[in-house]
PDB file of C-alpha atoms and ligand atoms in Angstrom:
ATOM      1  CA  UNK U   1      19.473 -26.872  -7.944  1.00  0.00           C
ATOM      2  CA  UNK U   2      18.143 -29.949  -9.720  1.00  0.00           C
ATOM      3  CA  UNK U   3      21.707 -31.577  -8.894  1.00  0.00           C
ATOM      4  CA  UNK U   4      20.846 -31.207  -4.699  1.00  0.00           C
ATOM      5  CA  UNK U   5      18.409 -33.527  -3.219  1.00  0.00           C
ATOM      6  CA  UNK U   6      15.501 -31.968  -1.501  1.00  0.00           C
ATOM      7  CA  UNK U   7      11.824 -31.639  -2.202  1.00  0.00           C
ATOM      8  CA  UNK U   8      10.748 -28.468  -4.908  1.00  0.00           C
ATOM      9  CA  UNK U   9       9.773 -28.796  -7.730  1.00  0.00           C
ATOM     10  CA  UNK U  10      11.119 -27.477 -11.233  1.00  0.00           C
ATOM     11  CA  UNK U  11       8.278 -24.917 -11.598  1.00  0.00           C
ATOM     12  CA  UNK U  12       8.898 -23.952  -7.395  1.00  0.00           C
ATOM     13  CA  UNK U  13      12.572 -24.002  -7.920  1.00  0.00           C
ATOM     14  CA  UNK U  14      12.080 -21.177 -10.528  1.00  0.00           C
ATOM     15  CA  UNK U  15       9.579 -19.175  -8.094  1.00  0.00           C
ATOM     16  CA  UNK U  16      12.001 -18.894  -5.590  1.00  0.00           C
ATOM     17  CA  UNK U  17      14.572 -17.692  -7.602  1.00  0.00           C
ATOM     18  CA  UNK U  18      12.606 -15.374  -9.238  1.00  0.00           C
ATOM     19  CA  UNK U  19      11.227 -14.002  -6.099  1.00  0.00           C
ATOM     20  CA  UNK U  20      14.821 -13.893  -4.696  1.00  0.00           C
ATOM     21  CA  UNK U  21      16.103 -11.865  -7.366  1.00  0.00           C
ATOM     22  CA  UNK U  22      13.143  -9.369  -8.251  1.00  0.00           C
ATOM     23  CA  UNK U  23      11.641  -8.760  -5.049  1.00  0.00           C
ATOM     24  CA  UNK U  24      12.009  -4.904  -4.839  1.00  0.00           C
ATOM     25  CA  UNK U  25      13.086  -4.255  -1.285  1.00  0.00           C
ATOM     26  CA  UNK U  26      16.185  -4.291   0.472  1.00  0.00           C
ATOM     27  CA  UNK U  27      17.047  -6.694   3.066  1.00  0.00           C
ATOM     28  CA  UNK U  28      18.278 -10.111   3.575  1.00  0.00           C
ATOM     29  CA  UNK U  29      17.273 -13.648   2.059  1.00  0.00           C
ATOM     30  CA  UNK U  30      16.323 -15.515   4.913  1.00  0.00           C
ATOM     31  CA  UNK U  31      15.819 -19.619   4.061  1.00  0.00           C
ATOM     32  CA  UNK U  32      14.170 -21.312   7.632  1.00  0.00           C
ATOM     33  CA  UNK U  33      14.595 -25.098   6.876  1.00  0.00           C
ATOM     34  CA  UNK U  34      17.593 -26.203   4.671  1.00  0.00           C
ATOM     35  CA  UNK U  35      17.327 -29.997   4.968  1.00  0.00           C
ATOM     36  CA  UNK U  36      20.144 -31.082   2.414  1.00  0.00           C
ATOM     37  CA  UNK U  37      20.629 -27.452   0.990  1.00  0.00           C
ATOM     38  CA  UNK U  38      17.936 -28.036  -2.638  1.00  0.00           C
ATOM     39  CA  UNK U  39      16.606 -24.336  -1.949  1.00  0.00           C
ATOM     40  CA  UNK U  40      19.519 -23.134  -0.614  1.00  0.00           C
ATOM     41  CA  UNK U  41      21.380 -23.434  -3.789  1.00  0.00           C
ATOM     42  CA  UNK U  42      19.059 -21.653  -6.289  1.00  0.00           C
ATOM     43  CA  UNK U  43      18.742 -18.971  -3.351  1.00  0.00           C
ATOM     44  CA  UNK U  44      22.594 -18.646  -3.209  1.00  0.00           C
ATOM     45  CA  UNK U  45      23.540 -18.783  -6.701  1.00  0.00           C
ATOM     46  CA  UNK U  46      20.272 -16.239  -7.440  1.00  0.00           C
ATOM     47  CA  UNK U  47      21.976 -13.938  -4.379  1.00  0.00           C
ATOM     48  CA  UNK U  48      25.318 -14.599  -5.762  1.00  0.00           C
ATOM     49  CA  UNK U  49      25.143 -13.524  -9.612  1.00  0.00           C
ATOM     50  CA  UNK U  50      22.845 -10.296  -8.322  1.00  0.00           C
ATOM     51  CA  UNK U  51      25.475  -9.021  -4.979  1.00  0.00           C
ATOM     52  CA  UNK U  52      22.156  -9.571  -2.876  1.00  0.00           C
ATOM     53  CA  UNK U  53      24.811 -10.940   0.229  1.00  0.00           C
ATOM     54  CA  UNK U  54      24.393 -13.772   1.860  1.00  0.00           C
ATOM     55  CA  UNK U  55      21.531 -16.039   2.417  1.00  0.00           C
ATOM     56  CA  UNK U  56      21.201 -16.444   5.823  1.00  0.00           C
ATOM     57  CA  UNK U  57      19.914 -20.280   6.026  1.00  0.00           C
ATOM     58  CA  UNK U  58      18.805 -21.658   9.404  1.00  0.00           C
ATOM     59  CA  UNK U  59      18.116 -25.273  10.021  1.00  0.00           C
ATOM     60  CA  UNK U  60      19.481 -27.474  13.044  1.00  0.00           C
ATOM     61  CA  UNK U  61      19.714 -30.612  10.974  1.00  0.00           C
ATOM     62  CA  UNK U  62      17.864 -32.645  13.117  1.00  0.00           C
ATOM     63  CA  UNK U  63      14.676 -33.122  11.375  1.00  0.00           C
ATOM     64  CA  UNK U  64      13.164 -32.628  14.705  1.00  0.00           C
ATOM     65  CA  UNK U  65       9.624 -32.881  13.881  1.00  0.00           C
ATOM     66  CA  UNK U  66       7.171 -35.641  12.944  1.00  0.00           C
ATOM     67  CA  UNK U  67       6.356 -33.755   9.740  1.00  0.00           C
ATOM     68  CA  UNK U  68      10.070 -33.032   8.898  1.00  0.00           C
ATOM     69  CA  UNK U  69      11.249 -35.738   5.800  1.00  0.00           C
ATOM     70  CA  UNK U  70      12.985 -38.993   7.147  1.00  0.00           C
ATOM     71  CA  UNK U  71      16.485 -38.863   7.337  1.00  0.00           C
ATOM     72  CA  UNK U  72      17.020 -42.490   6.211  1.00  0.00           C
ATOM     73  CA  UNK U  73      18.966 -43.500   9.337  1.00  0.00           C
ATOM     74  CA  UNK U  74      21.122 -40.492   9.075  1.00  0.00           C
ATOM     75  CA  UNK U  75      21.590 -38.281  12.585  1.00  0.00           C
ATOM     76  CA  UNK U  76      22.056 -35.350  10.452  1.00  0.00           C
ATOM     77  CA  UNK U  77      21.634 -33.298   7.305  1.00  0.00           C
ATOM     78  CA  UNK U  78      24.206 -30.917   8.028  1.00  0.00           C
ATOM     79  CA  UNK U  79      27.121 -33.083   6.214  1.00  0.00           C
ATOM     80  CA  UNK U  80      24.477 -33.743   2.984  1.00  0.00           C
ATOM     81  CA  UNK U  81      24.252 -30.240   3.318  1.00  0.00           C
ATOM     82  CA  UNK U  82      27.566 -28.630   3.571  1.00  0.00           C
ATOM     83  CA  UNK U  83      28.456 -31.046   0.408  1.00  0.00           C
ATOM     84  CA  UNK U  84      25.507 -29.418  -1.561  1.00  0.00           C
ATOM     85  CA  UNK U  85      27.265 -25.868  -1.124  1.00  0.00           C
ATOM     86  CA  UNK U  86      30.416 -26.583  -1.922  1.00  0.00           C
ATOM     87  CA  UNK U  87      29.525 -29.247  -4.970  1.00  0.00           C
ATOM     88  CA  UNK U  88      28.269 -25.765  -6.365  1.00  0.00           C
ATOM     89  CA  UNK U  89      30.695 -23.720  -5.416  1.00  0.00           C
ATOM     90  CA  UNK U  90      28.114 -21.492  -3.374  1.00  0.00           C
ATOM     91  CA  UNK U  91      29.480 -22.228   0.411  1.00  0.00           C
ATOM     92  CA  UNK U  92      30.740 -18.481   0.819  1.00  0.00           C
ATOM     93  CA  UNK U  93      27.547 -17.068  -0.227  1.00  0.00           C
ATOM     94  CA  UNK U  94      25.600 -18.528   2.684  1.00  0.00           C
ATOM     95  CA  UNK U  95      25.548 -17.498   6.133  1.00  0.00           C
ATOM     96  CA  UNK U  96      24.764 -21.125   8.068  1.00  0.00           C
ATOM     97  CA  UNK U  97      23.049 -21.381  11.270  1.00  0.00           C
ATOM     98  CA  UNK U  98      22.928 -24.575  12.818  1.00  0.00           C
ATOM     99  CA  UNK U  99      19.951 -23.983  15.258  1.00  0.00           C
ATOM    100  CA  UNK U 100      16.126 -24.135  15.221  1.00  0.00           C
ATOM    101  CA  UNK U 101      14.532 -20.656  13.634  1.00  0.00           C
ATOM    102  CA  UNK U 102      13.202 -19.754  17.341  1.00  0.00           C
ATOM    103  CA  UNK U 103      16.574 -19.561  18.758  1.00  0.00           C
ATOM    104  CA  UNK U 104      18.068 -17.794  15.829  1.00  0.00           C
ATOM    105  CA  UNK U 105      14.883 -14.512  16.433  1.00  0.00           C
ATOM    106  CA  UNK U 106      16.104 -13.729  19.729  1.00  0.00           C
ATOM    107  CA  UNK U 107      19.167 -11.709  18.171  1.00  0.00           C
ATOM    108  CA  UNK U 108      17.653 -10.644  14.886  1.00  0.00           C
ATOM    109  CA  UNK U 109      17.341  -7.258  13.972  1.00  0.00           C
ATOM    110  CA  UNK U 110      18.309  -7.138  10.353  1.00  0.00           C
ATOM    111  CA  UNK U 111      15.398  -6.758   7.415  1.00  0.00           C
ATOM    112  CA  UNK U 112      14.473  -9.080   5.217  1.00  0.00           C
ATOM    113  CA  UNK U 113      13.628  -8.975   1.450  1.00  0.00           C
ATOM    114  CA  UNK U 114      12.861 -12.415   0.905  1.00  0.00           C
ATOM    115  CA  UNK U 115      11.466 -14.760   4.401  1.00  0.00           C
ATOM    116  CA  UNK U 116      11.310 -18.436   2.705  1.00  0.00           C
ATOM    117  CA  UNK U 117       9.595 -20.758   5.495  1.00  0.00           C
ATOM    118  CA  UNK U 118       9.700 -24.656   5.112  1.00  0.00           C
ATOM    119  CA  UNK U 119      11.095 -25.611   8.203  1.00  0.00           C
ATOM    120  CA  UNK U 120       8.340 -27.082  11.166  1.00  0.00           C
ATOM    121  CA  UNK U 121       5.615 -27.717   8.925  1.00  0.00           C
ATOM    122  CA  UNK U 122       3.312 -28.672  12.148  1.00  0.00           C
ATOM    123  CA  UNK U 123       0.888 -25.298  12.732  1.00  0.00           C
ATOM    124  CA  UNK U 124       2.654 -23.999  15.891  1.00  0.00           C
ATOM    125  CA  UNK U 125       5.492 -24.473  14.115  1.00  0.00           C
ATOM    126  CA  UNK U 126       4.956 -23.017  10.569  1.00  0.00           C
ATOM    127  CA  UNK U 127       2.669 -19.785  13.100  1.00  0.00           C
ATOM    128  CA  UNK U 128       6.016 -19.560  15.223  1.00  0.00           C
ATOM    129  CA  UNK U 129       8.427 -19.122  12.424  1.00  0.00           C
ATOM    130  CA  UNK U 130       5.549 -16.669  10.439  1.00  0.00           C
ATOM    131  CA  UNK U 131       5.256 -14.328  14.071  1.00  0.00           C
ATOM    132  CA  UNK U 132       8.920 -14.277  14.415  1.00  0.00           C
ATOM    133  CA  UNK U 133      10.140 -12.783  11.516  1.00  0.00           C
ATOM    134  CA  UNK U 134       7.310 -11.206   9.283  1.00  0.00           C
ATOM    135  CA  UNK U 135       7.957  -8.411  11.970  1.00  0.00           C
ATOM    136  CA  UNK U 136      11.019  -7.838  10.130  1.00  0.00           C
ATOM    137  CA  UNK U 137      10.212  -8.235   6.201  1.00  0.00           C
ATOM    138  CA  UNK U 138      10.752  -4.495   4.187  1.00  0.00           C
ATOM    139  CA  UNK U 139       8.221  -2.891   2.573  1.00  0.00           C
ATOM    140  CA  UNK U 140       7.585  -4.758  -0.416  1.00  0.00           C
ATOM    141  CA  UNK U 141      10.024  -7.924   0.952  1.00  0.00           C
ATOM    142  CA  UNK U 142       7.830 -11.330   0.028  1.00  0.00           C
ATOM    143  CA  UNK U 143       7.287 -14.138   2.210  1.00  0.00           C
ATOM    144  CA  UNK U 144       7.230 -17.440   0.829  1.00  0.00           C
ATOM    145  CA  UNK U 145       5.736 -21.184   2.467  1.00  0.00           C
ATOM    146  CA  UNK U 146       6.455 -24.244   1.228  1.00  0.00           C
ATOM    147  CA  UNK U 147       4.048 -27.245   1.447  1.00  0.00           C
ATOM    148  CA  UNK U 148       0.842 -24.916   1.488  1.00  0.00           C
ATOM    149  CA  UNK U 149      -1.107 -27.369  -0.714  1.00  0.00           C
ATOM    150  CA  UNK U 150       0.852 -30.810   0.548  1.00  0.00           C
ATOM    151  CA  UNK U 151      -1.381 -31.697   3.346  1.00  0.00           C
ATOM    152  CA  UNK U 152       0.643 -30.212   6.046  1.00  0.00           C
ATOM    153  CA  UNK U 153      -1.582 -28.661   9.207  1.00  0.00           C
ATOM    154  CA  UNK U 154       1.131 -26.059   9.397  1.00  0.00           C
ATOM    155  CA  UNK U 155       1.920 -23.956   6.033  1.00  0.00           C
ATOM    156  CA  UNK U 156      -1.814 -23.814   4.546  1.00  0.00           C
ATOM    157  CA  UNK U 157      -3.700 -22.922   8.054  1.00  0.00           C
ATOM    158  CA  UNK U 158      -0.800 -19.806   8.557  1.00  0.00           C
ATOM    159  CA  UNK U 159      -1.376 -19.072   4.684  1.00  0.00           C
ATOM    160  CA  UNK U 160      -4.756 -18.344   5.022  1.00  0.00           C
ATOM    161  CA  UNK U 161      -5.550 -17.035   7.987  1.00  0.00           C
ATOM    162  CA  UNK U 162      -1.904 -14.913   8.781  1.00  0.00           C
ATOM    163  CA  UNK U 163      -1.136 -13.944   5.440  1.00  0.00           C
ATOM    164  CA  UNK U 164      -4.165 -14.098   3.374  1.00  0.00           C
ATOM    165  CA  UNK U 165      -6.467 -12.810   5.781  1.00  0.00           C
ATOM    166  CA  UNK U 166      -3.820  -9.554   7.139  1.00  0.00           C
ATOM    167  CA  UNK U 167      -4.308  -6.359   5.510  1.00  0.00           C
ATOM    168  CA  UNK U 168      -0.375  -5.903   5.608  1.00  0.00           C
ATOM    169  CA  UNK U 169       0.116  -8.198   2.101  1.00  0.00           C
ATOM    170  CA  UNK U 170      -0.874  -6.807  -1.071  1.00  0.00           C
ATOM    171  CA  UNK U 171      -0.213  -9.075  -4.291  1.00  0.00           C
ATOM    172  CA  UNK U 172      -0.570 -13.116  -3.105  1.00  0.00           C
ATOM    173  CA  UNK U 173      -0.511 -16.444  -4.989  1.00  0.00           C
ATOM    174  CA  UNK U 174       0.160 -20.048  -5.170  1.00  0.00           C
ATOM    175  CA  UNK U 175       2.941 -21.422  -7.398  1.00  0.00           C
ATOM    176  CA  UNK U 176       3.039 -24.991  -7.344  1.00  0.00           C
ATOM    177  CA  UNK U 177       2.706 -25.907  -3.316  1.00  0.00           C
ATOM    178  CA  UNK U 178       4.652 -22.591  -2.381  1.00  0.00           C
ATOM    179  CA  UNK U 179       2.079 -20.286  -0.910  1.00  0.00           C
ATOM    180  CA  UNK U 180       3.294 -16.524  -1.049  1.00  0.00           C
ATOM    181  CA  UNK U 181       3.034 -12.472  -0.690  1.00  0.00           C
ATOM    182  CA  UNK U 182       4.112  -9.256  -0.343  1.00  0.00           C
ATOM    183  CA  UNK U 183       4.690  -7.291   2.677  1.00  0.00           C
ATOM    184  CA  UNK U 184       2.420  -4.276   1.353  1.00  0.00           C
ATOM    185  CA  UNK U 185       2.126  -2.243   4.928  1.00  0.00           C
ATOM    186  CA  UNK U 186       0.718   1.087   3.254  1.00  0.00           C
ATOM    187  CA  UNK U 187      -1.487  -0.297   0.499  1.00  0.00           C
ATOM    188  CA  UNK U 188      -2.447  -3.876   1.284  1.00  0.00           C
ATOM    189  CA  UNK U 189      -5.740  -2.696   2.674  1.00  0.00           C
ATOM    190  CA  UNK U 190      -6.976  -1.547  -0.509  1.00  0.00           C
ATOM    191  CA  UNK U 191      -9.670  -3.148  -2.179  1.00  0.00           C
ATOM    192  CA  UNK U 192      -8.204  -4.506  -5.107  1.00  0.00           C
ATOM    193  CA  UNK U 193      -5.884  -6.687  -2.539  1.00  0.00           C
ATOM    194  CA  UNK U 194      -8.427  -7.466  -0.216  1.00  0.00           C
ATOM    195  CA  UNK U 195     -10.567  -9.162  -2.919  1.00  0.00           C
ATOM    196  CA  UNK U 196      -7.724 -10.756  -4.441  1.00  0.00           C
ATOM    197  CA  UNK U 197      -6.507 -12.008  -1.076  1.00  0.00           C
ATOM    198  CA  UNK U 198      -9.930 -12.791  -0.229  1.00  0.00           C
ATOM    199  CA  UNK U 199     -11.037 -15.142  -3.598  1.00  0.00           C
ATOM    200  CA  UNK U 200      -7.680 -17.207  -3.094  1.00  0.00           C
ATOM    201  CA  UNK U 201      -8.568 -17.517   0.671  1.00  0.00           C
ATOM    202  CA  UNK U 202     -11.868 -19.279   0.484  1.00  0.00           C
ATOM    203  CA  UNK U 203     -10.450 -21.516  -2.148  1.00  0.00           C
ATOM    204  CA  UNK U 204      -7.894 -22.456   0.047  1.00  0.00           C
ATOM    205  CA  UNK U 205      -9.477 -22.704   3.248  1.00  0.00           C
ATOM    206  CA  UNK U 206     -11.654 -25.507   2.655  1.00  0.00           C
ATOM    207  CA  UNK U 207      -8.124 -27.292   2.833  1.00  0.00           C
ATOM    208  CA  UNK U 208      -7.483 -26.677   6.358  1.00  0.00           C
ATOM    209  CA  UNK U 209     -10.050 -29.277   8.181  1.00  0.00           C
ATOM    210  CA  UNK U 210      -8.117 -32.208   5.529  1.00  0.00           C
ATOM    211  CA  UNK U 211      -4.974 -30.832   6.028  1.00  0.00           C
ATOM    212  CA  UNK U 212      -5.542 -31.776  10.179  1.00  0.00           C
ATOM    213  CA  UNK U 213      -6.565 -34.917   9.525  1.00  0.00           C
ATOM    214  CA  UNK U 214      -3.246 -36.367   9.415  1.00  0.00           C
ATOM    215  CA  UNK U 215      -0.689 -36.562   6.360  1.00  0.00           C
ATOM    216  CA  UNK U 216      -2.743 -40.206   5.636  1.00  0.00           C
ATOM    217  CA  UNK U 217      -5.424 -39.232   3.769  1.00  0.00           C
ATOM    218  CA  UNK U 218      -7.562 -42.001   2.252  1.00  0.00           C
ATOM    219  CA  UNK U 219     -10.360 -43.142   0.131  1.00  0.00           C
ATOM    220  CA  UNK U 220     -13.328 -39.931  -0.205  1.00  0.00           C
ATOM    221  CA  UNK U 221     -10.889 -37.642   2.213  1.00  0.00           C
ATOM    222  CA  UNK U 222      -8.240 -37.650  -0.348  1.00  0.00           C
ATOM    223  CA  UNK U 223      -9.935 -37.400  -3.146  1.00  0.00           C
ATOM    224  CA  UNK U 224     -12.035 -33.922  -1.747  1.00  0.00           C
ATOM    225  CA  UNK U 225      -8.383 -32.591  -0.786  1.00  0.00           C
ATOM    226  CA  UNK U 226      -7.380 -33.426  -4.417  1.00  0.00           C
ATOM    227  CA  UNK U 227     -10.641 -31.594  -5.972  1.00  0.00           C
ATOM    228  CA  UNK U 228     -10.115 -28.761  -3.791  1.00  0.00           C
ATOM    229  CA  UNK U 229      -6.376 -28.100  -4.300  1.00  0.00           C
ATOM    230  CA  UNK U 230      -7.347 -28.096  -7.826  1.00  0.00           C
ATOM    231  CA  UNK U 231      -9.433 -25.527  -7.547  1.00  0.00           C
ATOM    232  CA  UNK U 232      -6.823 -23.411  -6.113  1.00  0.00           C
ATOM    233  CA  UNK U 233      -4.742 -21.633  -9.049  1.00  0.00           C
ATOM    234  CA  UNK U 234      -0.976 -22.698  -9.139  1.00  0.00           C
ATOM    235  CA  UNK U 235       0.001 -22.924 -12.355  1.00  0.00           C
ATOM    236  CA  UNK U 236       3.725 -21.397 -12.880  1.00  0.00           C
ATOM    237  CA  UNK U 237       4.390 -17.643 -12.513  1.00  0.00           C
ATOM    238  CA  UNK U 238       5.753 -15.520 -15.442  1.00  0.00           C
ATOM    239  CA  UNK U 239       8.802 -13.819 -14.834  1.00  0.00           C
ATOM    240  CA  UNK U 240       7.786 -10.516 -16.378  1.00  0.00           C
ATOM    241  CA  UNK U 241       4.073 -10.380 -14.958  1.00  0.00           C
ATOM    242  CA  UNK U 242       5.219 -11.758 -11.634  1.00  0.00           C
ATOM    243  CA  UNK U 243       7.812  -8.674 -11.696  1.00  0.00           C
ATOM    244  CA  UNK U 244       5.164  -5.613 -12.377  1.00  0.00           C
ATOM    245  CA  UNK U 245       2.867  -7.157 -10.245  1.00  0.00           C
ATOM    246  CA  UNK U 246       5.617  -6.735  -7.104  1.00  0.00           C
ATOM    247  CA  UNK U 247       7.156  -3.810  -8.320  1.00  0.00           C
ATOM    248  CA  UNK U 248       4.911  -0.967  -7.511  1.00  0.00           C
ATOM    249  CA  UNK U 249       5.458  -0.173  -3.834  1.00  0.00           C
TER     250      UNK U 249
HETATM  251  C1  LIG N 301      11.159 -29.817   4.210  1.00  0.00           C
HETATM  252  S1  LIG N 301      12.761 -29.703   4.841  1.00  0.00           S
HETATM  253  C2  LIG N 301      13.464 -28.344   4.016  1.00  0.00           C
HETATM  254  C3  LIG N 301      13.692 -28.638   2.573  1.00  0.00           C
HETATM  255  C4  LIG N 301      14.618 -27.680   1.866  1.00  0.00           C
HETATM  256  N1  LIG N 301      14.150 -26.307   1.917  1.00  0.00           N
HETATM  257  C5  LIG N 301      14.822 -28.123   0.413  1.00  0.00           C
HETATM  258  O1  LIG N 301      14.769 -27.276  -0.488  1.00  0.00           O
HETATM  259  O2  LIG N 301      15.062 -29.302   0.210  1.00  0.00           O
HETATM  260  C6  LIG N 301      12.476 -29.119   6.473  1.00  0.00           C
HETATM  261  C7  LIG N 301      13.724 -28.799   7.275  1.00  0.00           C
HETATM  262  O3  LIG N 301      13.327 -27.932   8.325  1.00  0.00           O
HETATM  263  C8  LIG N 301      14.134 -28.174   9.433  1.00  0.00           C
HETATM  264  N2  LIG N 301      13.439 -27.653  10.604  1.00  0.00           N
HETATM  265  C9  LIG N 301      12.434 -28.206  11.313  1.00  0.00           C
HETATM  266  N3  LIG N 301      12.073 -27.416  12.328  1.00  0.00           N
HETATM  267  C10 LIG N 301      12.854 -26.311  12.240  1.00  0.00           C
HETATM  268  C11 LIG N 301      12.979 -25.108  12.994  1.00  0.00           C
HETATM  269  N4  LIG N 301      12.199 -24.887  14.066  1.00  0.00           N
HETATM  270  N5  LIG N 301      13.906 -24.193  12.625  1.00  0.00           N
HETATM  271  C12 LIG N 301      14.687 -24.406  11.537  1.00  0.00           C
HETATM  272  N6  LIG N 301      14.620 -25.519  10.775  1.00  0.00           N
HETATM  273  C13 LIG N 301      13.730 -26.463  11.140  1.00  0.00           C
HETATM  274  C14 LIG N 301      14.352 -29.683   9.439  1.00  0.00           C
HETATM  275  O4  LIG N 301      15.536 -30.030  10.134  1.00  0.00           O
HETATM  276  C15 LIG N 301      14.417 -29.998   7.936  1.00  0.00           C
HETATM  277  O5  LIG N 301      15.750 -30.093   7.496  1.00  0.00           O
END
């Protein structure tokens, strides 16, 4: 992973894999938003060593929206992508769809243990992508948004208020700017979620009016969205905590 360009960190880069290989549900990996394939690789290789099948990765390598990274004067990601998977040997362990997310739901019917958004980061976007396929995430199957504590509208606004705020997650966190939680449809109402879910959602709220100012935050503005992301935990997940919290559905 830290060989493909993209945009996670180290501590994010070992969240995803970690939630990719010990989420306890079965189902597909679903990655919405490739870019130059970063994620994809520690998805793959995670999928690969553990017979999870193929990540399904869906992107149309256009970098069609104003909050999508610059593609340098490139027309595409797609070649910068398909030279990621086979640099690590991982191009038979992903299941490449070269369309937007939207146009990918219409025929999807499969489940998913593991929904990893970073695609449209605008908040009809990042809401679209969230309505489309939660639907479809297994009891106990995690979803996962990047950028929730980047100043992006999009990922933070749908964190709070789709995730955080729904009765059908149970355990939730932040790890690094990756915003996540598990599909707990029997038990997520209980109170020891809702208050969990609750404390990290008015910490994370105040967020949301910065976050739609614009990605150019100056002077006082960017300083309060700096004091208040710090007060929103995010520190790195252990492997073996991370794994009993998830693990009884
Ligand atoms: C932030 S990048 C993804 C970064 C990547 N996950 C990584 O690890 O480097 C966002 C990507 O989402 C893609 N994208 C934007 N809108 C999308 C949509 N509606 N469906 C699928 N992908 C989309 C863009 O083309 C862009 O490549």
């Amino acid at each position: 992973m830290s060989a493909a360009p993209g945009f996670l960190t180290e501590r994010e880069a070992r969240f995803l894999a970690l939630a990719a290989a010990c989420v306890p549900a079965q189902g597909v990996i679903l990655e919405i938003g490739s870019f130059k394939g970063k994620s994809t690789v520690g998805l793959a290789s995670v999928a690969a060593r553990y017979r999870l099948g193929k990540v399904v990765a869906v992107d149309p390598h256009t970098a069609p929206s104003s909050t999508d990274p610059g593609l340098g004067g490139q027309a595409s990601s797609f070649d910068d992508f398909r030279h990621t998977l086979t640099r690590a040997g991982l191009t038979d362990h992903v299941e490449v769809h070269r369309k937007f997310s939207h146009e990918l739901a219409t025929r999807w019917d499969r489940p998913i243990r593991l929904l990893w958004i970073d695609g449209d980061h605008t908040y009809p976007g990042a809401k679209q992508d969230l309505d489309l396929f939660a639907p479809h995430l297994a009891p106990g199957g995690v979803v996962a948004l990047h950028d929730v504590l980047h100043n992006f509208a999009g990922p933070i606004r749908v964190f709070v208020e789709d995730v955080l705020g729904s009765d059908r997650y149970g355990p939730a966190g932040c790890c690094g700017s990756i915003g996540w939680a598990q599909h707990r449809p029997v038990d997520g109402a209980s109170a020891r979620f809702r208050e969990a879910r609750g404390a990290l959602a008015r910490r994370a709220a105040r967020l949301i009016p910065l976050s739609e100012r614009g990605r150019d935050l100056r002077g006082v503005a960017k300083l309060r969205y700096k004091l208040q992301r710090a007060l929103v935990p995010h520190g790195g997940a252990d492997p073996e905590t991370w794994a009993q919290l998830t693990s009884d559905v």
